[in-house]
Amino acid sequence: MTGSVVVGLSGGVDSAVAALLLKREGWAVSGLFMKNWEEDDAESYCAAAEDLKEARAVAERLDIPLATVNFSAEYWDRVFEHFLAEYRAGRTPNPDVLCNREIKFRAFLDHALERGADFIATGHYARLSHEPGGTRLQRAADEEKDQTYFLYMVGQAALSRSLFPLGGLHKKAVRELAREAGLPNFQRKDSTGICFIGERRFSDFLKRYLPANPGPIVTPEGVELGEHQGLMYYTLGQRKGMGIGGQAAGKEAPWYVVDKDLERNRLVVAQAHDHPLLLSSALTAADLHWVAGAPPGIRFSCQARIRHRQPLQACAFQPVADDPGRCLVRFDQSQRAVTPGQSIVFYQGDDCLGGGIIQSRAP
């Protein structure tokens, strides 16, 4: 299978090798650099200029054309406003999941198809199986790099027009391919975190958009230890950044966020990594999306992960009786720091079935 393909060149080694492999296979390859965030002050935290420089160097080395497009407005409307709304509601969203659905596999795909491309490709570590009955999304060969957790919201129409050349490779092999091909970024460090936050402390960034809402920091027994600046700045299981230090009457052990009392604006902390309030045997999720268009059954056993890179966990899925858009998931083993707003993603074998947004947990 060959044709014309537009590769999303980010400036990183993964997308560069994706373009390299497709060109070697005989595809008519072009590159597209997407700018998804507008820096709004003199101090640029999002390294878009450096990324574009690297993408241009890669395109020159591969002798492929490179275009640029600014999706900042789409990102703000479809991803960032939802991101802020979730934090206002006391949840902890994952913008990468929505970015993939709305920007990389919607805005980018539409842009490429309008210009006559047959497919788009990215450097994601995931596998696609294009079959007559539909496209299956499968875990990558490199389990440490597998990115299906971030891709479960992408629909059949987009997946059928997508290619993931790195799905069968390990990261070490990708870097070696880049080195052998003389790609200028073969040693470039992988990007981490969210572009629009960059190297800033997360709470400092969030304060620019959401006003502080101070309240007490308390133990599960109600003992007040200090003051937090806003529940949105903390996440379940968090160990650092609470500013309470040692307590005169407390033992010398780290403090962890174990609950967020939204009704009374209280941050609940305890000195136990696996405090009972942090452990959940079940959760509810909503906004369900199935890669194949439908779940494999009404009730079924599967595996799931509630965060990127978490080992797969055995669980049982069942719909909520009065709301087919929601589900109840029971785990064979209790899970730590189940976080509302994050995604739960379901698997059977190598197949990524789909997932949903965590709504509540059962301590």
CSV table of C-alpha atoms in Angstrom, one decimal:
chain,number,residue,atom,x,y,z
A,1,MET,CA,0.0,0.0,0.0
A,2,THR,CA,1.5,3.3,-1.1
A,3,GLY,CA,0.2,6.8,-2.1
A,4,SER,CA,0.6,10.3,-0.8
A,5,VAL,CA,1.0,10.9,2.9
A,6,VAL,CA,1.5,14.0,5.0
A,7,VAL,CA,3.6,13.4,8.1
A,8,GLY,CA,3.2,15.6,11.1
A,9,LEU,CA,6.8,16.7,11.7
A,10,SER,CA,7.1,17.9,15.3
A,11,GLY,CA,10.9,18.4,15.3
A,12,GLY,CA,11.4,15.3,17.4
A,13,VAL,CA,13.1,12.1,16.3
A,14,ASP,CA,9.9,9.9,16.3
A,15,SER,CA,8.1,11.9,13.6
A,16,ALA,CA,11.4,12.2,11.6
A,17,VAL,CA,11.9,8.4,11.5
A,18,ALA,CA,8.2,8.0,10.6
A,19,ALA,CA,8.8,10.1,7.5
A,20,LEU,CA,12.1,8.3,6.8
A,21,LEU,CA,10.4,4.9,6.8
A,22,LEU,CA,7.5,5.9,4.7
A,23,LYS,CA,9.8,7.4,2.1
A,24,ARG,CA,11.8,4.2,2.0
A,25,GLU,CA,8.6,2.3,1.4
A,26,GLY,CA,7.8,4.3,-1.7
A,27,TRP,CA,5.2,6.8,-0.4
A,28,ALA,CA,5.0,10.3,-1.7
A,29,VAL,CA,5.9,12.0,1.6
A,30,SER,CA,5.5,15.6,2.6
A,31,GLY,CA,5.7,17.2,6.0
A,32,LEU,CA,3.5,19.5,8.0
A,33,PHE,CA,4.6,21.4,11.1
A,34,MET,CA,1.7,22.3,13.4
A,35,LYS,CA,1.8,25.3,15.7
A,36,ASN,CA,-0.9,24.7,18.4
A,37,TRP,CA,-0.1,27.4,20.9
A,38,GLU,CA,0.5,31.1,20.7
A,39,GLU,CA,3.1,32.4,23.2
A,40,ASP,CA,1.5,35.4,24.9
A,41,ASP,CA,4.4,37.0,26.6
A,42,ALA,CA,8.1,37.8,26.0
A,43,GLU,CA,9.3,34.7,27.7
A,44,SER,CA,8.5,31.8,25.4
A,45,TYR,CA,7.9,28.6,27.3
A,46,CYS,CA,6.7,26.6,24.3
A,47,ALA,CA,9.7,25.8,22.1
A,48,ALA,CA,7.8,26.1,18.8
A,49,ALA,CA,10.6,28.1,17.1
A,50,GLU,CA,13.2,25.5,18.0
A,51,ASP,CA,10.9,22.7,17.0
A,52,LEU,CA,10.2,24.3,13.6
A,53,LYS,CA,14.0,24.7,13.1
A,54,GLU,CA,14.5,21.0,13.8
A,55,ALA,CA,11.6,20.0,11.5
A,56,ARG,CA,13.0,22.0,8.6
A,57,ALA,CA,16.4,20.4,9.1
A,58,VAL,CA,14.8,16.9,9.0
A,59,ALA,CA,12.8,17.8,5.8
A,60,GLU,CA,15.9,19.1,4.1
A,61,ARG,CA,17.8,15.9,5.0
A,62,LEU,CA,15.0,13.7,3.7
A,63,ASP,CA,14.4,15.9,0.7
A,64,ILE,CA,10.7,16.3,1.3
A,65,PRO,CA,8.6,19.5,1.2
A,66,LEU,CA,7.5,21.0,4.6
A,67,ALA,CA,4.5,23.2,5.1
A,68,THR,CA,3.5,25.0,8.3
A,69,VAL,CA,0.0,25.6,9.7
A,70,ASN,CA,-1.3,27.4,12.8
A,71,PHE,CA,-4.0,25.5,14.7
A,72,SER,CA,-3.8,27.7,17.8
A,73,ALA,CA,-7.4,28.9,17.5
A,74,GLU,CA,-8.7,25.4,17.1
A,75,TYR,CA,-6.6,24.2,20.0
A,76,TRP,CA,-7.9,27.0,22.2
A,77,ASP,CA,-11.5,26.4,21.3
A,78,ARG,CA,-11.6,22.6,21.2
A,79,VAL,CA,-9.0,21.7,23.8
A,80,PHE,CA,-7.8,24.5,26.1
A,81,GLU,CA,-11.3,25.8,27.1
A,82,HIS,CA,-12.3,22.3,28.0
A,83,PHE,CA,-9.1,21.9,30.0
A,84,LEU,CA,-9.9,25.0,32.1
A,85,ALA,CA,-13.6,24.1,32.5
A,86,GLU,CA,-12.5,20.7,34.0
A,87,TYR,CA,-10.2,22.3,36.5
A,88,ARG,CA,-12.9,24.7,37.5
A,89,ALA,CA,-15.1,21.7,38.2
A,90,GLY,CA,-12.4,20.2,40.5
A,91,ARG,CA,-11.3,17.5,38.0
A,92,THR,CA,-7.9,16.8,36.5
A,93,PRO,CA,-8.2,16.6,32.7
A,94,ASN,CA,-5.7,15.1,30.2
A,95,PRO,CA,-5.4,17.5,27.3
A,96,ASP,CA,-3.3,15.1,25.2
A,97,VAL,CA,-6.3,12.8,24.7
A,98,LEU,CA,-8.5,15.7,23.4
A,99,CYS,CA,-5.6,17.2,21.4
A,100,ASN,CA,-5.3,13.9,19.5
A,101,ARG,CA,-9.0,13.7,18.6
A,102,GLU,CA,-9.5,17.4,17.8
A,103,ILE,CA,-6.2,18.6,16.4
A,104,LYS,CA,-3.9,15.8,15.2
A,105,PHE,CA,-6.7,13.5,13.9
A,106,ARG,CA,-9.3,16.1,12.9
A,107,ALA,CA,-7.8,19.5,12.1
A,108,PHE,CA,-4.6,18.0,10.7
A,109,LEU,CA,-6.4,15.3,8.8
A,110,ASP,CA,-8.9,17.7,7.3
A,111,HIS,CA,-6.0,20.0,6.2
A,112,ALA,CA,-4.1,17.1,4.6
A,113,LEU,CA,-7.2,15.6,2.8
A,114,GLU,CA,-8.1,19.1,1.4
A,115,ARG,CA,-4.7,19.2,-0.2
A,116,GLY,CA,-5.1,15.9,-1.9
A,117,ALA,CA,-3.3,13.5,0.5
A,118,ASP,CA,-4.4,9.9,0.9
A,119,PHE,CA,-3.2,9.4,4.4
A,120,ILE,CA,-1.6,11.2,7.4
A,121,ALA,CA,1.1,9.8,9.6
A,122,THR,CA,2.6,10.6,13.0
A,123,GLY,CA,5.3,9.3,15.2
A,124,HIS,CA,2.9,7.8,17.7
A,125,TYR,CA,3.9,4.4,19.2
A,126,ALA,CA,0.8,2.4,18.4
A,127,ARG,CA,-0.2,-0.1,15.7
A,128,LEU,CA,-3.1,0.0,13.3
A,129,SER,CA,-4.6,-3.0,11.5
A,130,HIS,CA,-6.5,-1.9,8.5
A,131,GLU,CA,-9.1,-4.6,7.8
A,132,PRO,CA,-12.3,-4.8,5.6
A,133,GLY,CA,-14.4,-4.5,8.7
A,134,GLY,CA,-12.6,-1.5,10.1
A,135,THR,CA,-9.4,-0.3,11.6
A,136,ARG,CA,-8.1,-1.9,14.9
A,137,LEU,CA,-6.0,0.2,17.2
A,138,GLN,CA,-3.4,-2.0,18.9
A,139,ARG,CA,-0.7,-1.6,21.5
A,140,ALA,CA,2.8,-0.8,20.3
A,141,ALA,CA,5.7,-3.4,20.3
A,142,ASP,CA,7.5,-1.1,22.8
A,143,GLU,CA,5.2,-1.3,25.9
A,144,GLU,CA,7.2,1.5,27.6
A,145,LYS,CA,6.4,3.9,24.8
A,146,ASP,CA,2.9,2.7,23.9
A,147,GLN,CA,0.6,5.7,23.3
A,148,THR,CA,-2.8,4.0,22.7
A,149,TYR,CA,-3.9,5.5,26.1
A,150,PHE,CA,-3.9,8.9,24.4
A,151,LEU,CA,-5.5,7.7,21.1
A,152,TYR,CA,-8.7,5.9,22.3
A,153,MET,CA,-10.9,8.8,21.3
A,154,VAL,CA,-9.9,8.8,17.7
A,155,GLY,CA,-12.7,7.5,15.5
A,156,GLN,CA,-12.8,5.0,12.6
A,157,ALA,CA,-12.9,7.7,9.9
A,158,ALA,CA,-9.6,9.2,11.1
A,159,LEU,CA,-7.9,5.9,11.9
A,160,SER,CA,-8.7,4.5,8.4
A,161,ARG,CA,-6.7,7.4,7.0
A,162,SER,CA,-3.8,7.2,9.4
A,163,LEU,CA,-0.4,5.5,9.5
A,164,PHE,CA,1.8,4.8,12.6
A,165,PRO,CA,5.1,3.6,11.1
A,166,LEU,CA,6.8,3.2,14.5
A,167,GLY,CA,4.2,0.8,16.0
A,168,GLY,CA,6.4,-2.3,15.6
A,169,LEU,CA,9.7,-0.6,16.7
A,170,HIS,CA,11.4,0.0,20.1
A,171,LYS,CA,12.7,3.5,20.9
A,172,LYS,CA,16.3,2.4,20.8
A,173,ALA,CA,15.9,1.1,17.2
A,174,VAL,CA,14.2,4.3,16.2
A,175,ARG,CA,17.2,6.4,17.4
A,176,GLU,CA,19.5,4.0,15.7
A,177,LEU,CA,17.6,4.4,12.4
A,178,ALA,CA,17.8,8.1,12.8
A,179,ARG,CA,21.6,8.0,13.4
A,180,GLU,CA,22.2,5.8,10.4
A,181,ALA,CA,20.2,8.0,8.2
A,182,GLY,CA,22.1,11.1,9.3
A,183,LEU,CA,19.0,12.8,10.7
A,184,PRO,CA,20.1,15.9,12.6
A,185,ASN,CA,17.9,15.3,15.6
A,186,PHE,CA,18.7,11.7,16.3
A,187,GLN,CA,19.9,12.5,19.8
A,188,ARG,CA,17.3,15.2,20.6
A,189,LYS,CA,15.7,14.7,24.0
A,190,ASP,CA,12.1,13.5,24.0
A,191,SER,CA,9.5,16.3,24.8
A,192,THR,CA,7.7,15.8,28.1
A,193,GLY,CA,4.6,17.4,29.6
A,194,ILE,CA,2.3,19.8,27.8
A,195,CYS,CA,3.6,22.4,25.3
A,196,PHE,CA,1.7,25.4,26.7
A,197,ILE,CA,3.1,24.8,30.2
A,198,GLY,CA,6.7,24.1,29.2
A,199,GLU,CA,9.2,24.5,32.0
A,200,ARG,CA,6.9,26.4,34.3
A,201,ARG,CA,5.5,25.1,37.5
A,202,PHE,CA,2.0,23.9,36.7
A,203,SER,CA,0.4,25.9,39.5
A,204,ASP,CA,2.1,29.1,38.3
A,205,PHE,CA,0.7,28.6,34.8
A,206,LEU,CA,-2.8,27.7,36.1
A,207,LYS,CA,-3.0,30.8,38.2
A,208,ARG,CA,-2.9,32.9,35.1
A,209,TYR,CA,-6.3,31.6,34.1
A,210,LEU,CA,-8.0,30.4,37.3
A,211,PRO,CA,-8.1,32.6,40.4
A,212,ALA,CA,-6.8,31.3,43.7
A,213,ASN,CA,-9.4,29.9,46.1
A,214,PRO,CA,-7.7,29.3,49.4
A,215,GLY,CA,-8.9,26.8,51.9
A,216,PRO,CA,-7.7,24.6,54.7
A,217,ILE,CA,-5.4,21.6,54.4
A,218,VAL,CA,-6.6,18.9,56.8
A,219,THR,CA,-5.9,15.4,57.8
A,220,PRO,CA,-8.7,12.7,57.4
A,221,GLU,CA,-9.4,13.2,61.1
A,222,GLY,CA,-10.0,17.0,60.5
A,223,VAL,CA,-6.8,18.3,62.0
A,224,GLU,CA,-5.9,21.5,60.2
A,225,LEU,CA,-2.3,21.7,59.0
A,226,GLY,CA,-2.1,24.7,56.7
A,227,GLU,CA,-3.8,26.5,53.8
A,228,HIS,CA,-4.0,25.5,50.1
A,229,GLN,CA,-4.3,28.1,47.3
A,230,GLY,CA,-7.0,26.2,45.3
A,231,LEU,CA,-8.0,22.6,45.0
A,232,MET,CA,-7.4,22.8,41.2
A,233,TYR,CA,-3.6,23.1,41.8
A,234,TYR,CA,-3.4,19.6,43.4
A,235,THR,CA,-4.0,16.1,42.2
A,236,LEU,CA,-4.7,12.8,44.1
A,237,GLY,CA,-1.5,11.1,45.1
A,238,GLN,CA,0.6,14.2,44.9
A,239,ARG,CA,3.5,14.3,47.3
A,240,LYS,CA,5.2,17.7,46.8
A,241,GLY,CA,4.1,21.3,46.7
A,242,MET,CA,1.7,21.5,49.7
A,243,GLY,CA,4.0,23.7,51.8
A,244,ILE,CA,3.2,22.0,55.1
A,245,GLY,CA,6.6,20.5,55.8
A,246,GLY,CA,7.1,18.7,59.1
A,247,GLN,CA,4.4,19.0,61.8
A,248,ALA,CA,5.3,19.3,65.4
A,249,ALA,CA,3.0,16.5,66.4
A,250,GLY,CA,3.5,14.4,63.3
A,251,LYS,CA,5.9,11.6,62.4
A,252,GLU,CA,8.7,12.2,59.9
A,253,ALA,CA,7.1,10.9,56.7
A,254,PRO,CA,6.0,12.6,53.5
A,255,TRP,CA,2.4,13.9,53.1
A,256,TYR,CA,0.2,12.8,50.2
A,257,VAL,CA,-3.0,14.3,48.8
A,258,VAL,CA,-5.6,11.6,49.5
A,259,ASP,CA,-8.8,13.5,48.8
A,260,LYS,CA,-10.3,16.8,47.6
A,261,ASP,CA,-13.4,17.9,49.6
A,262,LEU,CA,-15.0,20.1,46.9
A,263,GLU,CA,-18.1,21.0,49.0
A,264,ARG,CA,-16.0,22.4,51.9
A,265,ASN,CA,-13.0,23.4,49.8
A,266,ARG,CA,-10.7,21.3,51.9
A,267,LEU,CA,-7.5,19.5,50.7
A,268,VAL,CA,-7.2,16.2,52.6
A,269,VAL,CA,-3.6,14.9,53.2
A,270,ALA,CA,-2.2,11.9,55.0
A,271,GLN,CA,1.2,10.4,55.7
A,272,ALA,CA,0.7,7.1,53.9
A,273,HIS,CA,1.6,6.3,50.3
A,274,ASP,CA,-1.3,3.7,50.2
A,275,HIS,CA,-3.8,5.4,52.5
A,276,PRO,CA,-7.2,3.8,52.3
A,277,LEU,CA,-8.7,7.0,50.9
A,278,LEU,CA,-6.3,6.7,47.9
A,279,LEU,CA,-7.3,3.2,47.1
A,280,SER,CA,-10.3,2.3,45.0
A,281,SER,CA,-11.9,-1.0,44.1
A,282,ALA,CA,-14.2,0.5,41.5
A,283,LEU,CA,-15.0,3.7,39.5
A,284,THR,CA,-17.6,5.2,37.2
A,285,ALA,CA,-16.8,6.7,33.8
A,286,ALA,CA,-18.7,8.6,31.2
A,287,ASP,CA,-18.2,10.0,27.7
A,288,LEU,CA,-17.5,6.5,26.5
A,289,HIS,CA,-15.9,6.1,23.1
A,290,TRP,CA,-15.3,2.8,21.4
A,291,VAL,CA,-12.6,2.4,18.7
A,292,ALA,CA,-14.7,-0.1,16.7
A,293,GLY,CA,-17.9,2.0,17.2
A,294,ALA,CA,-19.4,-0.2,19.8
A,295,PRO,CA,-18.2,-2.2,22.9
A,296,PRO,CA,-17.4,-5.9,22.6
A,297,GLY,CA,-20.5,-6.7,24.7
A,298,ILE,CA,-22.9,-5.4,27.3
A,299,ARG,CA,-20.9,-6.7,30.2
A,300,PHE,CA,-17.4,-8.1,29.7
A,301,SER,CA,-14.1,-8.7,31.3
A,302,CYS,CA,-11.0,-6.9,30.1
A,303,GLN,CA,-7.9,-5.0,31.2
A,304,ALA,CA,-7.6,-1.3,31.7
A,305,ARG,CA,-5.2,1.4,32.7
A,306,ILE,CA,-6.1,4.7,34.4
A,307,ARG,CA,-2.9,6.5,33.5
A,308,HIS,CA,-0.2,6.4,30.8
A,309,ARG,CA,2.4,3.6,31.2
A,310,GLN,CA,0.5,1.9,34.0
A,311,PRO,CA,0.6,-1.9,33.8
A,312,LEU,CA,-2.7,-3.2,32.5
A,313,GLN,CA,-5.2,-4.1,35.3
A,314,ALA,CA,-7.8,-6.8,35.2
A,315,CYS,CA,-11.3,-5.5,35.6
A,316,ALA,CA,-15.0,-6.1,34.7
A,317,PHE,CA,-17.1,-3.6,32.7
A,318,GLN,CA,-20.8,-3.1,33.0
A,319,PRO,CA,-23.1,-0.2,31.9
A,320,VAL,CA,-25.0,1.9,34.4
A,321,ALA,CA,-28.6,0.7,34.3
A,322,ASP,CA,-30.3,4.1,33.9
A,323,ASP,CA,-27.6,5.7,31.7
A,324,PRO,CA,-26.0,3.8,28.8
A,325,GLY,CA,-23.4,6.6,28.4
A,326,ARG,CA,-21.9,5.7,31.8
A,327,CYS,CA,-20.2,2.6,33.1
A,328,LEU,CA,-19.1,0.9,36.3
A,329,VAL,CA,-15.7,-0.7,36.3
A,330,ARG,CA,-14.7,-3.1,39.1
A,331,PHE,CA,-11.0,-4.0,39.5
A,332,ASP,CA,-9.6,-7.3,40.6
A,333,GLN,CA,-7.1,-5.3,42.7
A,334,SER,CA,-7.6,-1.9,44.3
A,335,GLN,CA,-6.1,1.0,42.3
A,336,ARG,CA,-4.2,3.9,43.7
A,337,ALA,CA,-5.1,7.5,43.0
A,338,VAL,CA,-8.1,7.0,40.7
A,339,THR,CA,-8.5,10.6,39.5
A,340,PRO,CA,-11.7,12.1,38.2
A,341,GLY,CA,-11.2,13.9,34.8
A,342,GLN,CA,-8.5,11.4,33.7
A,343,SER,CA,-9.2,8.6,31.2
A,344,ILE,CA,-9.7,4.9,31.8
A,345,VAL,CA,-8.8,2.9,28.6
A,346,PHE,CA,-9.9,-0.7,28.0
A,347,TYR,CA,-7.9,-3.5,26.3
A,348,GLN,CA,-8.4,-7.1,25.3
A,349,GLY,CA,-5.1,-8.6,24.3
A,350,ASP,CA,-3.3,-6.1,22.1
A,351,ASP,CA,-6.5,-4.4,21.0
A,352,CYS,CA,-7.4,-1.0,22.5
A,353,LEU,CA,-11.2,-1.2,22.8
A,354,GLY,CA,-11.8,2.4,23.8
A,355,GLY,CA,-12.3,4.3,27.0
A,356,GLY,CA,-14.0,7.0,29.0
A,357,ILE,CA,-13.6,9.9,31.4
A,358,ILE,CA,-13.4,8.9,35.1
A,359,GLN,CA,-16.3,10.5,37.0
A,360,SER,CA,-16.1,9.1,40.5
A,361,ARG,CA,-14.3,6.4,42.5
A,362,ALA,CA,-15.2,4.0,45.3
A,363,PRO,CA,-12.7,4.2,48.1
